[in-house]
Each structure stands twice: as structure tokens, then as C-alpha cells.
Amino acid sequence: LAQARMQVSWHSRHQFCGVYGHKTKIGRGGQIRSCPSCNADHFPRTDPVVIMVVGDGDRCLLGQSRGRLSRLGWYSALAGFVDQAESIEEAVRREVREESGIEVGVVHYHSSQPWPFPSSLMIGCIAEALTTKIRHDEVEMADVRWFHRSDVLLALEGKNSDLTVPQPIAIAHHLIKAWAEVDMQYS
């Protein structure tokens, strides 16, 4: 379903050749668009996005993005696009620093998820905080907070009226759950 959603979006946005501007033709069952004028082949792209839970002992860092509809008490993992020539670890450290002011040390890969809105690959990580004082980016983030493990566990069970976390369809849920259910003391 994610692949279909991504292809439909890509085809609607890339009907013309980026080299000559001519109308392209669909090939290989929708996996390619080709320009009949210059023979250039065009393929769908996937944008890498890091999404991470940052831990500090029994607390984790979660935030509310201004770019989404922020509901009272709804928090998620921090996330952002990977820049060109940037490693996953560098992207995690940069995004956490930009969104929260927190410095990050060790970064561990957890899992990934295609996210077809419109064409991202979410690269999930769990990271260790080196600092704890939050100075969040007020333009990008509505709020960033530390949450205690016990509060996060209650939120995962739907029993915390002050904190709501993403549902299991989202990788953010699985990152938060992995951090909360396992004492992740990385060294």
C-alpha cells in the first residue's frame, strides 16, 4: 500500500523530463518514466528521514511539531530529513540539537519504515543524551519535554491522561515502546 501511494504521488508530480521538459512515458509497470526526446530515464526518489527517541536514564525526550496538528498531550519522537553527505548518526545529532538544544552521543539504529507522505524512508534510532537542558526551536517545535519511563509506559497502554503517543502504525510508537520497555543503557 505504501509503495502504491508513493508511486501515484510520484507519477502525478513528475510527468515531464527534468532534462528537456518533454512529457515522459511510463515504463516497467510504473517504476520508471522515460523521455522519448532525450532517452533519459527517471526513477522515483525516496527521501531519508531520521526519527529518534533520545534517552537520559529513566527519561526520554519527546516533542510536538508545529507542522502537524498538535493535540493537547500528544508527543512523538523527534524527526528530520538527512542532509546530503550526512551520515545517519550525524543527522540524528544535528536534528536533536536543532529541535531541542540537546547534545547527543551514542546513536543506535533500531528499525525503518516507508512513509508514503509523499516518499520518505523513516530511519529509526535510539540515542543517548549528553546534555539535558532543553532549548527548543520555537519556530519548528511547539514543545519538547523529558518524560519519565513510568509515564511513557502508561501512555503506551492508553492510561496516561497527560501524555498521548503515536499509534502502532507509526515507527515512532515502536521506538518509544522499545526505549520504555527495555532499560537501554548504551555504552
CSV table of C-alpha atoms in Angstrom, one decimal:
chain,number,residue,atom,x,y,z
A,1,LEU,CA,0.0,0.0,0.0
A,2,ALA,CA,2.8,2.4,0.9
A,3,GLN,CA,4.6,1.6,-2.5
A,4,ALA,CA,1.3,2.3,-4.4
A,5,ARG,CA,0.7,5.6,-2.6
A,6,MET,CA,4.3,6.7,-3.3
A,7,GLN,CA,4.1,5.7,-7.0
A,8,VAL,CA,0.8,7.5,-7.5
A,9,SER,CA,2.2,10.7,-5.9
A,10,TRP,CA,5.5,10.4,-7.9
A,11,HIS,CA,3.7,10.0,-11.2
A,12,SER,CA,1.4,12.9,-10.6
A,13,ARG,CA,4.4,15.2,-9.8
A,14,HIS,CA,6.9,14.0,-12.4
A,15,GLN,CA,5.2,13.9,-15.7
A,16,PHE,CA,7.9,15.9,-17.5
A,17,CYS,CA,11.6,15.3,-18.2
A,18,GLY,CA,13.9,17.2,-15.8
A,19,VAL,CA,16.5,17.4,-18.6
A,20,TYR,CA,14.4,18.6,-21.6
A,21,GLY,CA,11.0,19.4,-20.2
A,22,HIS,CA,9.2,17.0,-22.5
A,23,LYS,CA,6.3,14.8,-21.5
A,24,THR,CA,7.6,11.4,-20.2
A,25,LYS,CA,6.2,7.9,-20.8
A,26,ILE,CA,5.6,5.3,-18.1
A,27,GLY,CA,7.6,2.1,-18.3
A,28,ARG,CA,8.4,-1.1,-16.4
A,29,GLY,CA,4.9,-1.3,-14.8
A,30,GLY,CA,5.1,2.2,-13.4
A,31,GLN,CA,8.6,2.0,-11.9
A,32,ILE,CA,10.2,4.3,-14.4
A,33,ARG,CA,9.4,7.4,-16.6
A,34,SER,CA,11.4,7.9,-19.8
A,35,CYS,CA,11.8,10.9,-22.1
A,36,PRO,CA,11.2,10.0,-25.7
A,37,SER,CA,13.2,13.1,-26.8
A,38,CYS,CA,16.5,12.5,-24.9
A,39,ASN,CA,16.1,8.9,-23.7
A,40,ALA,CA,16.7,10.0,-20.1
A,41,ASP,CA,15.2,7.6,-17.6
A,42,HIS,CA,13.7,9.0,-14.4
A,43,PHE,CA,13.1,6.9,-11.2
A,44,PRO,CA,11.2,7.6,-8.1
A,45,ARG,CA,13.2,9.0,-5.2
A,46,THR,CA,13.0,8.2,-1.6
A,47,ASP,CA,14.0,10.9,1.0
A,48,PRO,CA,15.7,9.6,4.1
A,49,VAL,CA,14.4,10.9,7.4
A,50,VAL,CA,15.8,10.1,10.8
A,51,ILE,CA,13.4,9.6,13.6
A,52,MET,CA,14.7,9.2,17.1
A,53,VAL,CA,14.0,8.7,20.8
A,54,VAL,CA,16.7,10.3,23.0
A,55,GLY,CA,17.2,8.7,26.4
A,56,ASP,CA,18.7,10.1,29.6
A,57,GLY,CA,18.5,7.3,32.2
A,58,ASP,CA,14.8,6.9,33.1
A,59,ARG,CA,13.7,9.8,30.9
A,60,CYS,CA,13.2,10.2,27.2
A,61,LEU,CA,12.9,13.3,25.0
A,62,LEU,CA,9.7,13.7,23.0
A,63,GLY,CA,8.3,16.7,21.1
A,64,GLN,CA,5.3,18.3,19.4
A,65,SER,CA,5.9,19.6,15.9
A,66,ARG,CA,4.3,22.9,14.8
A,67,GLY,CA,4.0,21.4,11.3
A,68,ARG,CA,1.3,18.9,12.5
A,69,LEU,CA,-2.0,19.3,14.3
A,70,SER,CA,-0.8,19.4,17.9
A,71,ARG,CA,-3.3,17.9,20.2
A,72,LEU,CA,-3.1,18.6,23.9
A,73,GLY,CA,-0.8,16.0,25.5
A,74,TRP,CA,0.3,14.4,22.1
A,75,TYR,CA,4.0,13.9,21.9
A,76,SER,CA,6.2,11.9,19.5
A,77,ALA,CA,9.8,11.1,18.6
A,78,LEU,CA,11.9,13.9,17.1
A,79,ALA,CA,12.5,13.6,13.3
A,80,GLY,CA,14.1,15.4,10.4
A,81,PHE,CA,15.5,14.9,6.9
A,82,VAL,CA,19.0,13.6,6.3
A,83,ASP,CA,21.1,16.3,4.6
A,84,GLN,CA,23.3,15.5,1.6
A,85,ALA,CA,26.7,13.9,2.5
A,86,GLU,CA,25.5,13.4,6.1
A,87,SER,CA,25.5,10.1,8.0
A,88,ILE,CA,22.5,8.8,9.9
A,89,GLU,CA,24.3,9.4,13.2
A,90,GLU,CA,25.2,13.0,12.1
A,91,ALA,CA,21.7,13.6,11.1
A,92,VAL,CA,20.3,12.4,14.5
A,93,ARG,CA,22.7,14.6,16.4
A,94,ARG,CA,22.0,17.7,14.2
A,95,GLU,CA,18.2,17.3,14.3
A,96,VAL,CA,18.1,16.7,18.0
A,97,ARG,CA,20.4,19.7,18.6
A,98,GLU,CA,18.3,21.9,16.2
A,99,GLU,CA,14.9,20.9,17.6
A,100,SER,CA,15.7,20.7,21.3
A,101,GLY,CA,19.1,22.1,22.1
A,102,ILE,CA,20.1,18.7,23.5
A,103,GLU,CA,23.5,17.2,22.6
A,104,VAL,CA,23.6,13.5,21.6
A,105,GLY,CA,26.3,10.9,22.0
A,106,VAL,CA,25.9,7.3,21.0
A,107,VAL,CA,23.3,6.6,18.3
A,108,HIS,CA,21.9,3.1,17.7
A,109,TYR,CA,19.8,2.1,14.6
A,110,HIS,CA,16.5,0.4,15.6
A,111,SER,CA,14.4,-0.1,12.5
A,112,SER,CA,12.9,1.6,9.4
A,113,GLN,CA,9.5,2.3,7.9
A,114,PRO,CA,8.5,3.5,4.5
A,115,TRP,CA,6.3,6.6,4.9
A,116,PRO,CA,4.4,7.5,1.7
A,117,PHE,CA,3.6,11.1,2.5
A,118,PRO,CA,4.9,11.6,-0.1
A,119,SER,CA,8.1,9.5,-0.4
A,120,SER,CA,10.2,9.1,2.8
A,121,LEU,CA,12.1,6.3,4.4
A,122,MET,CA,11.9,6.7,8.2
A,123,ILE,CA,15.2,5.5,9.8
A,124,GLY,CA,14.5,4.9,13.4
A,125,CYS,CA,17.2,5.3,16.1
A,126,ILE,CA,17.6,5.4,19.8
A,127,ALA,CA,20.2,7.8,21.1
A,128,GLU,CA,21.9,8.8,24.4
A,129,ALA,CA,21.7,12.3,25.6
A,130,LEU,CA,24.9,14.1,26.7
A,131,THR,CA,23.1,17.2,27.9
A,132,THR,CA,19.7,17.7,29.5
A,133,LYS,CA,18.8,21.4,29.3
A,134,ILE,CA,16.1,21.9,26.6
A,135,ARG,CA,16.2,25.0,24.4
A,136,HIS,CA,13.7,24.0,21.7
A,137,ASP,CA,13.3,25.6,18.3
A,138,GLU,CA,10.1,27.6,18.8
A,139,VAL,CA,9.6,28.0,15.0
A,140,GLU,CA,9.6,24.3,14.3
A,141,MET,CA,8.5,22.8,17.6
A,142,ALA,CA,5.5,23.6,19.7
A,143,ASP,CA,7.0,21.9,22.7
A,144,VAL,CA,9.8,19.5,23.7
A,145,ARG,CA,9.9,17.7,27.1
A,146,TRP,CA,11.6,15.0,29.1
A,147,PHE,CA,9.1,12.2,30.1
A,148,HIS,CA,9.8,9.6,32.8
A,149,ARG,CA,9.7,5.9,31.8
A,150,SER,CA,6.7,5.2,34.0
A,151,ASP,CA,4.6,7.9,32.4
A,152,VAL,CA,5.6,6.7,28.9
A,153,LEU,CA,4.6,3.1,29.8
A,154,LEU,CA,1.2,4.3,30.9
A,155,ALA,CA,0.8,6.3,27.7
A,156,LEU,CA,1.6,3.2,25.7
A,157,GLU,CA,-1.2,1.5,27.5
A,158,GLY,CA,-3.6,4.5,26.9
A,159,LYS,CA,-3.7,5.1,30.6
A,160,ASN,CA,-1.9,8.5,30.9
A,161,SER,CA,-4.3,11.5,30.5
A,162,ASP,CA,-1.3,13.9,30.3
A,163,LEU,CA,0.6,12.1,27.5
A,164,THR,CA,-0.5,10.6,24.3
A,165,VAL,CA,1.9,8.8,22.0
A,166,PRO,CA,1.6,7.7,18.3
A,167,GLN,CA,-0.4,4.5,17.5
A,168,PRO,CA,1.4,1.3,16.4
A,169,ILE,CA,1.1,2.1,12.7
A,170,ALA,CA,3.9,4.6,13.2
A,171,ILE,CA,7.6,3.8,13.7
A,172,ALA,CA,7.6,6.5,16.5
A,173,HIS,CA,5.4,4.2,18.6
A,174,HIS,CA,7.8,1.3,18.2
A,175,LEU,CA,10.8,3.5,19.1
A,176,ILE,CA,9.1,4.8,22.2
A,177,LYS,CA,8.0,1.4,23.2
A,178,ALA,CA,11.5,-0.1,22.7
A,179,TRP,CA,13.0,2.6,24.8
A,180,ALA,CA,10.3,2.3,27.6
A,181,GLU,CA,10.2,-1.4,27.9
A,182,VAL,CA,13.9,-2.2,27.8
A,183,ASP,CA,16.4,-0.5,30.1
A,184,MET,CA,18.5,0.9,27.2
A,185,GLN,CA,21.7,1.9,28.9
A,186,TYR,CA,24.1,2.1,25.9
A,187,SER,CA,27.8,2.3,26.4
